[in-house]
Amino acid sequence: MLCLIHDPEEHLPGNRFNDGKCDPAGRFWAGTMASEDPSNQGSLYCMDTDLRVRKVMGGIGVANGITWSLDHETMYYIDTVRADVRAYDYDVGSGEIANERVVITFPDGVGVPDGMDIDEEGMLWIAHFGGGRVCRWDPGRGKILDTIHLPASRTTSCTFGGREFDTLYVTSAGGPGGVLVGGDPAGGLFALKPGVRGVPSFRFGG
């Protein structure tokens, strides 16, 4: 049986939720976007373990990837419309974020940032929507360390899994009829062995 906990955007019927993830303290973070012509109508929300929901920030175009550094002191966040990755000081006790700064800027011709995950060395793996690839980025230097090309151009997200967390699973967006022009296997799920392991995802604590 489904039970609605909270609808923070009941007044915005044209919006929908997009990516979400739990933080190191077991809170659930999720962002919204406009279903049509998104620019800055979205917001980022945090649901605490007691099910209370608070708005963390507004003015978001397409809410996407979110993850936390290995020491739990930094939160990384993607608004696809901005074509960059932003970092925030993160307080694990309160869930507050501060000191926004850009750590990765996407160049033209490689797609735009979508979902992401972090590996055991603190590097970010980011799906490049429209770029047909997933890349390993160093957030400290803002540089690409590795690129894996995929047959689906609209790669959407990635996460590590498997018994040893050495498999990177990459999702892609589907097109009309499931196949895009040129035989692109849109909507496919891919499993890769990138040569580095990830870390377990955090679970909701409520």
PDB file of N, CA and C in Angstrom, residues 67-68 76 85 103-104 116-119 122-126 135-139:
ATOM      1  N   THR A  67      26.310  13.205  -4.364  1.00  0.00           N
ATOM      2  CA  THR A  67      27.092  12.237  -3.612  1.00  0.00           C
ATOM      3  C   THR A  67      27.935  12.974  -2.582  1.00  0.00           C
ATOM      4  N   TRP A  68      28.562  12.209  -1.690  1.00  0.00           N
ATOM      5  CA  TRP A  68      29.340  12.797  -0.600  1.00  0.00           C
ATOM      6  C   TRP A  68      30.762  12.250  -0.605  1.00  0.00           C
ATOM      7  N   TYR A  76      28.742  16.828  -3.191  1.00  0.00           N
ATOM      8  CA  TYR A  76      28.830  17.195  -4.602  1.00  0.00           C
ATOM      9  C   TYR A  76      27.439  17.135  -5.220  1.00  0.00           C
ATOM     10  N   VAL A  85      29.684  20.715 -11.888  1.00  0.00           N
ATOM     11  CA  VAL A  85      29.514  20.035 -10.602  1.00  0.00           C
ATOM     12  C   VAL A  85      29.904  21.020  -9.524  1.00  0.00           C
ATOM     13  N   VAL A 103      33.520  22.902  -8.936  1.00  0.00           N
ATOM     14  CA  VAL A 103      34.749  22.095  -8.939  1.00  0.00           C
ATOM     15  C   VAL A 103      34.999  21.432 -10.290  1.00  0.00           C
ATOM     16  N   ILE A 104      33.954  21.270 -11.094  1.00  0.00           N
ATOM     17  CA  ILE A 104      34.095  20.692 -12.426  1.00  0.00           C
ATOM     18  C   ILE A 104      33.220  21.474 -13.396  1.00  0.00           C
ATOM     19  N   MET A 116      25.684  10.596 -10.882  1.00  0.00           N
ATOM     20  CA  MET A 116      27.090  10.309 -10.548  1.00  0.00           C
ATOM     21  C   MET A 116      27.207   9.446  -9.300  1.00  0.00           C
ATOM     22  N   ASP A 117      28.399   8.884  -9.125  1.00  0.00           N
ATOM     23  CA  ASP A 117      28.752   8.112  -7.941  1.00  0.00           C
ATOM     24  C   ASP A 117      30.212   8.390  -7.619  1.00  0.00           C
ATOM     25  N   ILE A 118      30.672   7.893  -6.475  1.00  0.00           N
ATOM     26  CA  ILE A 118      32.049   8.121  -6.042  1.00  0.00           C
ATOM     27  C   ILE A 118      32.748   6.781  -5.843  1.00  0.00           C
ATOM     28  N   ASP A 119      34.045   6.715  -6.141  1.00  0.00           N
ATOM     29  CA  ASP A 119      34.773   5.456  -5.955  1.00  0.00           C
ATOM     30  C   ASP A 119      35.606   5.497  -4.671  1.00  0.00           C
ATOM     31  N   GLY A 122      37.891   8.418  -3.977  1.00  0.00           N
ATOM     32  CA  GLY A 122      37.323   9.761  -3.890  1.00  0.00           C
ATOM     33  C   GLY A 122      37.113  10.444  -5.222  1.00  0.00           C
ATOM     34  N   MET A 123      37.227   9.691  -6.317  1.00  0.00           N
ATOM     35  CA  MET A 123      37.003  10.257  -7.637  1.00  0.00           C
ATOM     36  C   MET A 123      35.532  10.103  -8.028  1.00  0.00           C
ATOM     37  N   LEU A 124      35.022  11.039  -8.822  1.00  0.00           N
ATOM     38  CA  LEU A 124      33.627  11.040  -9.225  1.00  0.00           C
ATOM     39  C   LEU A 124      33.452  10.381 -10.588  1.00  0.00           C
ATOM     40  N   TRP A 125      32.481   9.477 -10.672  1.00  0.00           N
ATOM     41  CA  TRP A 125      32.081   8.885 -11.942  1.00  0.00           C
ATOM     42  C   TRP A 125      30.782   9.544 -12.363  1.00  0.00           C
ATOM     43  N   ILE A 126      30.775  10.152 -13.546  1.00  0.00           N
ATOM     44  CA  ILE A 126      29.637  10.948 -13.985  1.00  0.00           C
ATOM     45  C   ILE A 126      29.161  10.470 -15.355  1.00  0.00           C
ATOM     46  N   CYS A 135      32.472   9.128 -17.367  1.00  0.00           N
ATOM     47  CA  CYS A 135      33.852   9.560 -17.144  1.00  0.00           C
ATOM     48  C   CYS A 135      34.189   9.592 -15.662  1.00  0.00           C
ATOM     49  N   ARG A 136      35.455   9.350 -15.383  1.00  0.00           N
ATOM     50  CA  ARG A 136      35.980   9.459 -14.029  1.00  0.00           C
ATOM     51  C   ARG A 136      36.655  10.820 -13.892  1.00  0.00           C
ATOM     52  N   TRP A 137      36.169  11.621 -12.954  1.00  0.00           N
ATOM     53  CA  TRP A 137      36.660  12.977 -12.758  1.00  0.00           C
ATOM     54  C   TRP A 137      37.348  13.124 -11.407  1.00  0.00           C
ATOM     55  N   ASP A 138      38.404  13.924 -11.384  1.00  0.00           N
ATOM     56  CA  ASP A 138      39.069  14.304 -10.145  1.00  0.00           C
ATOM     57  C   ASP A 138      38.467  15.635  -9.691  1.00  0.00           C
ATOM     58  N   PRO A 139      37.655  15.638  -8.618  1.00  0.00           N
ATOM     59  CA  PRO A 139      37.017  16.896  -8.209  1.00  0.00           C
ATOM     60  C   PRO A 139      37.988  17.908  -7.622  1.00  0.00           C
TER      61      PRO A 139
END
